[in-house]
mmCIF file of C-alpha atoms and ligand atoms in Angstrom:
data_model
loop_
_atom_site.group_PDB
_atom_site.id
_atom_site.type_symbol
_atom_site.label_atom_id
_atom_site.label_comp_id
_atom_site.label_asym_id
_atom_site.label_seq_id
_atom_site.Cartn_x
_atom_site.Cartn_y
_atom_site.Cartn_z
ATOM 1 C CA MET A 1 14.875 30.914 24.446
ATOM 2 C CA ARG A 2 11.484 29.814 26.109
ATOM 3 C CA ILE A 3 9.386 27.312 24.095
ATOM 4 C CA VAL A 4 5.903 26.042 24.656
ATOM 5 C CA VAL A 5 4.824 23.281 22.762
ATOM 6 C CA LEU A 6 1.203 21.804 22.833
ATOM 7 C CA ALA A 7 1.787 18.048 22.292
ATOM 8 C CA GLY A 8 -0.321 14.710 21.925
ATOM 9 C CA GLY A 9 1.295 11.477 21.617
ATOM 10 C CA ILE A 10 3.697 10.062 18.976
ATOM 11 C CA GLY A 11 3.889 12.808 16.359
ATOM 12 C CA GLY A 12 4.389 15.396 19.263
ATOM 13 C CA ALA A 13 6.912 13.388 21.205
ATOM 14 C CA ARG A 14 8.989 12.620 17.975
ATOM 15 C CA PHE A 15 8.727 16.533 17.052
ATOM 16 C CA LEU A 16 10.077 17.387 20.691
ATOM 17 C CA ARG A 17 13.094 14.801 20.248
ATOM 18 C CA GLY A 18 14.191 17.043 17.143
ATOM 19 C CA LEU A 19 13.350 20.313 18.778
ATOM 20 C CA LYS A 20 15.691 19.452 21.748
ATOM 21 C CA GLN A 21 18.509 18.841 19.048
ATOM 22 C CA ALA A 22 17.629 21.929 17.129
ATOM 23 C CA ALA A 23 17.537 24.139 20.143
ATOM 24 C CA PRO A 24 19.717 22.414 22.975
ATOM 25 C CA GLU A 25 20.020 25.595 25.176
ATOM 26 C CA ALA A 26 16.233 26.347 24.858
ATOM 27 C CA ASP A 27 13.954 26.090 27.949
ATOM 28 C CA ILE A 28 11.180 24.019 26.651
ATOM 29 C CA THR A 29 7.570 23.494 28.401
ATOM 30 C CA VAL A 30 5.247 20.843 27.037
ATOM 31 C CA ILE A 31 1.409 21.429 27.596
ATOM 32 C CA GLY A 32 0.408 17.707 27.370
ATOM 33 C CA ASN A 33 -3.156 16.343 26.121
ATOM 34 C CA THR A 34 -4.991 14.281 28.561
ATOM 35 C CA GLY A 35 -7.982 13.770 26.601
ATOM 36 C CA ASP A 36 -6.731 10.128 25.685
ATOM 37 C CA ASP A 37 -6.398 9.175 29.324
ATOM 38 C CA ILE A 38 -8.308 6.028 30.345
ATOM 39 C CA HIS A 39 -8.844 4.348 33.468
ATOM 40 C CA LEU A 40 -8.448 0.696 33.014
ATOM 41 C CA PHE A 41 -8.275 -2.001 35.892
ATOM 42 C CA GLY A 42 -8.609 0.631 38.444
ATOM 43 C CA LEU A 43 -5.523 2.685 37.188
ATOM 44 C CA LYS A 44 -5.137 5.700 35.552
ATOM 45 C CA VAL A 45 -3.342 5.645 31.934
ATOM 46 C CA CYS A 46 -2.020 8.801 30.517
ATOM 47 C CA PRO A 47 -0.919 7.839 26.894
ATOM 48 C CA ASP A 48 -0.087 11.165 25.633
ATOM 49 C CA LEU A 49 2.002 12.237 28.810
ATOM 50 C CA ASP A 50 3.864 8.829 28.753
ATOM 51 C CA THR A 51 4.528 8.786 25.317
ATOM 52 C CA VAL A 52 6.302 12.268 25.503
ATOM 53 C CA MET A 53 8.021 11.229 29.022
ATOM 54 C CA TYR A 54 9.179 7.813 27.538
ATOM 55 C CA THR A 55 10.185 9.011 24.191
ATOM 56 C CA LEU A 56 12.372 11.943 25.593
ATOM 57 C CA GLY A 57 13.399 9.613 28.707
ATOM 58 C CA GLY A 58 14.718 6.933 26.314
ATOM 59 C CA GLY A 59 12.244 4.156 27.427
ATOM 60 C CA ILE A 60 9.682 4.259 24.230
ATOM 61 C CA ASN A 61 9.077 1.350 22.152
ATOM 62 C CA GLU A 62 10.345 3.041 18.985
ATOM 63 C CA GLU A 63 8.448 1.029 16.244
ATOM 64 C CA GLN A 64 5.084 1.422 18.097
ATOM 65 C CA GLY A 65 5.605 5.140 19.372
ATOM 66 C CA TRP A 66 3.972 4.229 22.688
ATOM 67 C CA GLY A 67 4.534 1.875 25.580
ATOM 68 C CA ARG A 68 7.904 0.651 26.837
ATOM 69 C CA THR A 69 10.793 -1.115 25.336
ATOM 70 C CA ASP A 70 11.720 -4.825 26.095
ATOM 71 C CA GLU A 71 7.740 -5.134 27.273
ATOM 72 C CA SER A 72 6.051 -8.438 28.516
ATOM 73 C CA PHE A 73 2.388 -9.057 29.021
ATOM 74 C CA ARG A 74 2.399 -11.549 31.685
ATOM 75 C CA VAL A 75 0.183 -9.321 33.782
ATOM 76 C CA LYS A 76 -2.229 -8.669 30.721
ATOM 77 C CA GLU A 77 -2.346 -12.575 30.076
ATOM 78 C CA GLU A 78 -3.378 -13.204 33.738
ATOM 79 C CA LEU A 79 -6.004 -10.555 33.779
ATOM 80 C CA ALA A 80 -7.385 -12.157 30.708
ATOM 81 C CA ALA A 81 -7.342 -15.491 32.200
ATOM 82 C CA TYR A 82 -9.579 -14.374 34.835
ATOM 83 C CA GLY A 83 -11.776 -13.028 32.114
ATOM 84 C CA VAL A 84 -10.912 -9.287 33.374
ATOM 85 C CA GLY A 85 -10.885 -6.867 29.854
ATOM 86 C CA PRO A 86 -10.642 -4.936 28.051
ATOM 87 C CA GLU A 87 -8.030 -7.215 26.098
ATOM 88 C CA TRP A 88 -7.841 -4.772 23.158
ATOM 89 C CA PHE A 89 -5.547 -2.092 25.128
ATOM 90 C CA GLY A 90 -2.177 -3.396 25.132
ATOM 91 C CA LEU A 91 -0.688 -2.572 28.642
ATOM 92 C CA GLY A 92 2.794 -4.100 29.328
ATOM 93 C CA ASP A 93 4.229 -5.372 32.500
ATOM 94 C CA ARG A 94 6.761 -2.358 32.693
ATOM 95 C CA ASP A 95 4.236 0.201 31.592
ATOM 96 C CA PHE A 96 1.962 -1.005 34.426
ATOM 97 C CA ALA A 97 4.267 0.185 37.112
ATOM 98 C CA THR A 98 3.772 3.711 35.855
ATOM 99 C CA HIS A 99 0.115 3.679 35.809
ATOM 100 C CA ILE A 100 0.225 1.987 39.517
ATOM 101 C CA VAL A 101 2.625 4.825 40.535
ATOM 102 C CA ARG A 102 0.467 7.371 39.070
ATOM 103 C CA THR A 103 -2.890 6.044 40.552
ATOM 104 C CA GLN A 104 -1.252 5.469 43.899
ATOM 105 C CA MET A 105 0.058 9.276 44.283
ATOM 106 C CA LEU A 106 -3.403 10.635 42.773
ATOM 107 C CA SER A 107 -5.106 8.269 45.441
ATOM 108 C CA ALA A 108 -2.856 10.111 48.014
ATOM 109 C CA GLY A 109 -4.359 13.314 47.014
ATOM 110 C CA TYR A 110 -1.360 14.561 44.808
ATOM 111 C CA PRO A 111 -2.661 16.571 41.470
ATOM 112 C CA LEU A 112 -1.950 15.045 37.915
ATOM 113 C CA SER A 113 0.531 17.656 37.640
ATOM 114 C CA ALA A 114 2.616 16.771 40.488
ATOM 115 C CA VAL A 115 2.454 13.275 39.695
ATOM 116 C CA THR A 116 3.837 13.934 36.296
ATOM 117 C CA GLU A 117 6.572 15.914 37.768
ATOM 118 C CA ALA A 118 7.456 12.894 40.357
ATOM 119 C CA LEU A 119 7.411 10.355 37.310
ATOM 120 C CA CYS A 120 9.766 12.806 35.201
ATOM 121 C CA THR A 121 12.236 12.879 37.849
ATOM 122 C CA ARG A 122 12.997 9.328 36.746
ATOM 123 C CA TRP A 123 12.772 9.862 33.107
ATOM 124 C CA ASN A 124 14.548 13.317 32.891
ATOM 125 C CA PRO A 125 12.862 14.154 29.577
ATOM 126 C CA GLY A 126 14.667 17.492 29.486
ATOM 127 C CA VAL A 127 11.586 19.331 29.136
ATOM 128 C CA ARG A 128 9.179 20.559 31.615
ATOM 129 C CA LEU A 129 6.048 18.335 30.960
ATOM 130 C CA LEU A 130 2.595 19.754 32.330
ATOM 131 C CA PRO A 131 -0.725 18.146 31.689
ATOM 132 C CA MET A 132 -3.314 20.790 30.309
ATOM 133 C CA SER A 133 -5.084 20.331 33.025
ATOM 134 C CA ASP A 134 -5.370 18.434 36.690
ATOM 135 C CA ASP A 135 -9.059 18.059 36.046
ATOM 136 C CA ARG A 136 -10.464 14.831 34.171
ATOM 137 C CA VAL A 137 -11.047 15.494 30.702
ATOM 138 C CA GLU A 138 -11.860 12.265 28.321
ATOM 139 C CA THR A 139 -12.611 12.453 24.851
ATOM 140 C CA HIS A 140 -15.386 10.373 23.631
ATOM 141 C CA VAL A 141 -16.383 9.630 19.904
ATOM 142 C CA ALA A 142 -20.244 9.344 18.828
ATOM 143 C CA ILE A 143 -20.384 6.717 16.259
ATOM 144 C CA THR A 144 -22.948 4.644 14.558
ATOM 145 C CA SER A 145 -22.221 0.849 14.988
ATOM 146 C CA ASP A 146 -22.731 -1.623 12.300
ATOM 147 C CA ASP A 147 -26.251 -2.702 13.758
ATOM 148 C CA GLY A 148 -27.139 0.969 13.365
ATOM 149 C CA GLU A 149 -27.104 1.722 16.818
ATOM 150 C CA ARG A 150 -25.832 5.212 17.759
ATOM 151 C CA LYS A 151 -23.524 5.356 20.754
ATOM 152 C CA VAL A 152 -20.740 7.223 22.386
ATOM 153 C CA ILE A 153 -17.453 5.631 22.902
ATOM 154 C CA HIS A 154 -14.152 6.388 24.844
ATOM 155 C CA PHE A 155 -11.565 7.740 22.201
ATOM 156 C CA GLN A 156 -9.329 4.704 22.846
ATOM 157 C CA GLU A 157 -12.114 2.245 22.052
ATOM 158 C CA TYR A 158 -12.591 3.942 18.938
ATOM 159 C CA TRP A 159 -8.717 4.290 18.198
ATOM 160 C CA VAL A 160 -7.363 1.010 19.114
ATOM 161 C CA LYS A 161 -10.312 -1.296 19.428
ATOM 162 C CA LEU A 162 -12.258 -0.148 16.197
ATOM 163 C CA ARG A 163 -8.986 1.357 14.373
ATOM 164 C CA ALA A 164 -11.248 4.278 13.465
ATOM 165 C CA SER A 165 -12.868 1.925 10.973
ATOM 166 C CA VAL A 166 -16.399 3.645 11.316
ATOM 167 C CA ALA A 167 -17.214 7.285 10.884
ATOM 168 C CA ALA A 168 -16.519 9.332 14.047
ATOM 169 C CA GLU A 169 -19.838 11.756 14.126
ATOM 170 C CA ALA A 170 -18.658 13.893 16.825
ATOM 171 C CA ILE A 171 -15.496 14.076 19.035
ATOM 172 C CA VAL A 172 -16.582 15.407 22.712
ATOM 173 C CA PRO A 173 -13.874 16.243 25.290
ATOM 174 C CA VAL A 174 -15.931 15.327 28.125
ATOM 175 C CA GLY A 175 -15.326 17.753 31.047
ATOM 176 C CA ALA A 176 -13.135 20.112 29.167
ATOM 177 C CA ASP A 177 -15.729 23.029 29.671
ATOM 178 C CA GLN A 178 -15.135 22.734 33.503
ATOM 179 C CA ALA A 179 -11.455 22.117 33.247
ATOM 180 C CA LYS A 180 -8.970 24.555 34.531
ATOM 181 C CA PRO A 181 -5.370 24.927 33.115
ATOM 182 C CA ALA A 182 -2.920 23.041 35.214
ATOM 183 C CA PRO A 183 -0.653 25.079 37.541
ATOM 184 C CA GLY A 184 1.985 26.637 35.360
ATOM 185 C CA VAL A 185 0.355 26.320 32.010
ATOM 186 C CA LEU A 186 -0.945 29.799 31.804
ATOM 187 C CA GLU A 187 2.335 31.256 33.334
ATOM 188 C CA ALA A 188 4.624 29.143 30.728
ATOM 189 C CA ILE A 189 2.581 30.616 27.953
ATOM 190 C CA ALA A 190 2.637 34.195 29.137
ATOM 191 C CA GLU A 191 6.545 33.787 29.499
ATOM 192 C CA ALA A 192 6.933 31.957 26.135
ATOM 193 C CA ASP A 193 9.355 33.414 23.529
ATOM 194 C CA VAL A 194 7.773 31.093 20.805
ATOM 195 C CA ILE A 195 4.675 28.866 20.883
ATOM 196 C CA VAL A 196 4.798 25.614 18.688
ATOM 197 C CA PHE A 197 1.874 23.297 17.331
ATOM 198 C CA PRO A 198 3.865 20.144 16.518
ATOM 199 C CA PRO A 199 2.382 17.692 14.122
ATOM 200 C CA SER A 200 0.019 16.121 16.458
ATOM 201 C CA ASN A 201 -3.532 15.451 15.822
ATOM 202 C CA PRO A 202 -5.283 19.019 15.396
ATOM 203 C CA VAL A 203 -8.356 17.538 16.829
ATOM 204 C CA VAL A 204 -8.055 15.070 19.614
ATOM 205 C CA SER A 205 -4.421 16.089 20.653
ATOM 206 C CA VAL A 206 -3.991 20.040 20.115
ATOM 207 C CA GLY A 207 -7.740 20.485 19.872
ATOM 208 C CA THR A 208 -8.288 19.038 23.157
ATOM 209 C CA ILE A 209 -5.705 21.280 24.811
ATOM 210 C CA LEU A 210 -7.198 24.488 23.225
ATOM 211 C CA ALA A 211 -10.593 23.226 24.697
ATOM 212 C CA VAL A 212 -9.429 23.868 28.338
ATOM 213 C CA PRO A 213 -10.937 27.196 29.003
ATOM 214 C CA GLY A 214 -8.167 30.020 29.207
ATOM 215 C CA ILE A 215 -5.662 28.372 27.186
ATOM 216 C CA ARG A 216 -6.770 29.194 23.734
ATOM 217 C CA GLU A 217 -7.155 32.830 24.864
ATOM 218 C CA ALA A 218 -3.826 32.979 26.441
ATOM 219 C CA ILE A 219 -2.070 31.585 23.419
ATOM 220 C CA ALA A 220 -3.962 34.397 21.135
ATOM 221 C CA GLU A 221 -3.213 37.128 23.604
ATOM 222 C CA ALA A 222 0.473 36.018 24.244
ATOM 223 C CA GLY A 223 1.905 38.540 21.714
ATOM 224 C CA VAL A 224 4.930 36.012 20.567
ATOM 225 C CA PRO A 225 4.930 34.043 17.426
ATOM 226 C CA VAL A 226 2.884 30.930 17.313
ATOM 227 C CA VAL A 227 3.954 28.449 14.575
ATOM 228 C CA GLY A 228 2.551 25.008 13.624
ATOM 229 C CA LEU A 229 3.718 22.158 11.446
ATOM 230 C CA SER A 230 1.235 20.285 9.302
ATOM 231 C CA PRO A 231 0.370 16.835 10.452
ATOM 232 C CA ILE A 232 -1.151 16.234 7.059
ATOM 233 C CA VAL A 233 0.806 15.874 4.239
ATOM 234 C CA GLY A 234 -0.189 15.277 0.593
ATOM 235 C CA ASN A 235 -3.788 15.087 1.773
ATOM 236 C CA ALA A 236 -3.349 12.418 4.177
ATOM 237 C CA PRO A 237 -1.943 11.985 7.826
ATOM 238 C CA VAL A 238 1.565 11.198 8.185
ATOM 239 C CA ARG A 239 0.616 8.617 10.775
ATOM 240 C CA GLY A 240 -2.312 7.689 12.706
ATOM 241 C CA MET A 241 -6.046 8.702 11.466
ATOM 242 C CA ALA A 242 -6.451 12.199 11.967
ATOM 243 C CA ASP A 243 -8.404 12.366 8.805
ATOM 244 C CA LYS A 244 -11.068 10.415 10.410
ATOM 245 C CA VAL A 245 -11.440 12.877 13.277
ATOM 246 C CA LEU A 246 -10.894 15.762 10.858
ATOM 247 C CA ALA A 247 -13.924 14.834 9.001
ATOM 248 C CA ALA A 248 -16.026 14.545 12.365
ATOM 249 C CA ILE A 249 -15.292 18.338 12.592
ATOM 250 C CA GLY A 250 -16.081 19.013 9.037
ATOM 251 C CA VAL A 251 -12.313 19.776 8.339
ATOM 252 C CA PRO A 252 -10.873 18.462 4.897
ATOM 253 C CA ALA A 253 -7.686 16.547 5.453
ATOM 254 C CA THR A 254 -5.254 18.920 3.743
ATOM 255 C CA ALA A 255 -2.493 21.068 5.173
ATOM 256 C CA ALA A 256 -4.246 24.315 4.123
ATOM 257 C CA ALA A 257 -7.591 23.302 5.756
ATOM 258 C CA VAL A 258 -5.918 22.571 9.310
ATOM 259 C CA ALA A 259 -4.306 25.873 9.185
ATOM 260 C CA ALA A 260 -7.386 27.520 8.545
ATOM 261 C CA HIS A 261 -8.969 25.559 11.130
ATOM 262 C CA TYR A 262 -6.623 26.869 13.548
ATOM 263 C CA GLY A 263 -7.402 30.183 12.274
ATOM 264 C CA SER A 264 -4.996 33.411 11.825
ATOM 265 C CA GLY A 265 -6.430 34.567 15.110
ATOM 266 C CA LEU A 266 -4.162 31.748 16.731
ATOM 267 C CA LEU A 267 -1.528 30.871 14.222
ATOM 268 C CA ASP A 268 1.041 33.208 12.891
ATOM 269 C CA GLY A 269 3.052 30.769 10.804
ATOM 270 C CA TRP A 270 2.486 27.243 9.352
ATOM 271 C CA LEU A 271 4.949 24.653 7.831
ATOM 272 C CA VAL A 272 3.640 22.407 4.971
ATOM 273 C CA ASP A 273 5.418 19.848 3.652
ATOM 274 C CA THR A 274 7.048 20.309 0.060
ATOM 275 C CA VAL A 275 4.638 18.234 -1.474
ATOM 276 C CA ASP A 276 2.174 20.693 -0.389
ATOM 277 C CA ALA A 277 3.923 23.647 -1.815
ATOM 278 C CA GLY A 278 0.976 24.632 -3.925
ATOM 279 C CA ALA A 279 -1.071 25.297 -0.643
ATOM 280 C CA VAL A 280 1.336 28.221 0.337
ATOM 281 C CA GLY A 281 -0.620 30.986 -1.349
ATOM 282 C CA GLU A 282 -3.918 29.643 0.410
ATOM 283 C CA VAL A 283 -2.565 29.632 3.674
ATOM 284 C CA GLU A 284 -0.903 32.939 3.185
ATOM 285 C CA ALA A 285 -4.196 34.394 1.862
ATOM 286 C CA ALA A 286 -5.816 33.222 5.205
ATOM 287 C CA GLY A 287 -3.318 35.665 7.000
ATOM 288 C CA ILE A 288 -0.899 32.988 8.110
ATOM 289 C CA ARG A 289 2.922 33.090 7.181
ATOM 290 C CA CYS A 290 3.508 29.837 5.392
ATOM 291 C CA ARG A 291 6.707 27.860 4.197
ATOM 292 C CA ALA A 292 6.948 24.553 2.271
ATOM 293 C CA VAL A 293 9.737 22.324 4.008
ATOM 294 C CA PRO A 294 10.494 18.503 4.034
ATOM 295 C CA LEU A 295 7.957 17.614 7.208
ATOM 296 C CA LEU A 296 8.597 13.898 7.338
ATOM 297 C CA MET A 297 10.261 12.949 10.723
ATOM 298 C CA THR A 298 12.317 10.168 9.183
ATOM 299 C CA ASP A 299 15.092 10.423 12.158
ATOM 300 C CA THR A 300 16.148 12.893 14.576
ATOM 301 C CA ASP A 301 18.276 15.106 12.169
ATOM 302 C CA ALA A 302 15.412 15.439 9.707
ATOM 303 C CA THR A 303 13.229 16.558 12.643
ATOM 304 C CA ALA A 304 15.611 18.845 14.136
ATOM 305 C CA GLU A 305 15.650 20.569 10.615
ATOM 306 C CA MET A 306 12.130 20.740 10.784
ATOM 307 C CA ALA A 307 12.194 22.642 14.228
ATOM 308 C CA ARG A 308 14.945 24.900 13.155
ATOM 309 C CA GLN A 309 12.571 25.808 10.203
ATOM 310 C CA ALA A 310 9.573 26.319 12.587
ATOM 311 C CA LEU A 311 11.973 28.542 14.714
ATOM 312 C CA ALA A 312 13.151 30.624 11.646
ATOM 313 C CA LEU A 313 9.538 31.112 10.758
ATOM 314 C CA ALA A 314 8.891 32.422 14.192
ATOM 315 C CA GLY A 315 11.658 34.766 13.986
ATOM 316 C CA GLU A 316 10.412 35.963 10.450
ATOM 317 C CA VAL A 317 6.860 36.575 11.664
ATOM 318 C CA ARG A 318 8.193 38.603 14.851
ATOM 319 C CA ALA A 319 9.776 40.892 12.740
HETATM 320 N N1 FO1 B 1 -2.332 1.897 20.458
HETATM 321 C C1 FO1 B 1 -2.525 0.806 19.869
HETATM 322 O O1 FO1 B 1 -2.865 1.179 18.700
HETATM 323 N N2 FO1 B 1 -2.783 -0.204 20.580
HETATM 324 C C2 FO1 B 1 -2.602 -0.459 21.785
HETATM 325 O O2 FO1 B 1 -2.707 -1.687 22.139
HETATM 326 C C3 FO1 B 1 -2.158 0.558 22.624
HETATM 327 C C4 FO1 B 1 -1.793 0.543 23.812
HETATM 328 C C5 FO1 B 1 -1.425 1.582 24.543
HETATM 329 C C6 FO1 B 1 -0.827 1.459 26.000
HETATM 330 C C7 FO1 B 1 -0.468 2.654 26.756
HETATM 331 C C8 FO1 B 1 -0.184 3.864 25.955
HETATM 332 O O3 FO1 B 1 0.306 4.780 26.617
HETATM 333 C C9 FO1 B 1 -0.779 3.900 24.629
HETATM 334 C C10 FO1 B 1 -1.173 2.936 24.026
HETATM 335 N N3 FO1 B 1 -1.482 2.964 22.783
HETATM 336 C C11 FO1 B 1 -1.969 1.813 21.770
HETATM 337 C C12 FO1 B 1 -1.361 4.277 21.867
HETATM 338 C C13 FO1 B 1 -2.426 5.187 22.303
HETATM 339 O O4 FO1 B 1 -3.718 4.725 21.732
HETATM 340 C C14 FO1 B 1 -2.126 6.491 21.720
HETATM 341 O O5 FO1 B 1 -0.683 6.661 22.039
HETATM 342 C C15 FO1 B 1 -2.922 7.864 21.952
HETATM 343 O O6 FO1 B 1 -3.789 7.585 22.853
HETATM 344 C C16 FO1 B 1 -3.183 8.662 20.739
HETATM 345 O O7 FO1 B 1 -2.254 9.461 20.448
#
């Protein structure tokens, strides 16, 4: 079975670990979000691609869900000693190697998709990891700072430095409208048997991938089941601050509202957590088949069960 998954960072990566366990024979292609990418110290950092690669390749810092295990921060300390910022983004020594290799290959003219493939030959994630685009897309957030000044900042500054502590007034995937799907993306969608929206951030992860012209249309026209898992459980994000960015686009932080946001033109099925069983009728009324199952990825077995439920729902909507 060929499965395509649109993945962001931590939630998407953890879901993929369960999906691999639930469908070991499946051919899984991951379309990774690159809107979180940031250029720091002359290096290109791709947080969501790296989180998928490290999580599935066994190098992830499990508690954080990002960065490497057994990290040290000597380079970061030395940069700070030179007064070279920013200090708020925690790049570890081992992680720096990934960004150095990536930037070196990009400077040599390789597209991001080729670079990602090369990095994955070391990590063997067991899936094909494609960036959503080889073109530069960076998510920026409009805020009003506490001195009343309206400004637009990089998503990472909003997410990591400010910890999403101020309202996000607008979310802008800068460059998305000129970006092209990376090589292999549209083909993977066209050849898929099932397309899955994992519990990634629906605005800055899945939403950014869908903002690349051609991707949303390809999914809507693929003619195969598209099934999603709610990242919102009991009217709150399971992890992260998805509610902050959902508010920016006027979508309530509920499992049913996120399904409606994706829409029945895109989604055929939607899994909500058992605490949101009351939302099943509302989602079904929107033309999306819905089931309430446990959605907390407490361990890989629990996540594998969620993945099995998603594939079962895909089989149901196909029928
Ligand atoms: N997230 C944090 O909350 N604090 C950090 O210092 C931080 C550093 C970091 C370094 C590399 C990387 O790949 C990810 C990093 N993240 C950090 C996570 C990152 O902000 C998120 O993974 C995504 O951008 C959102 O999914």
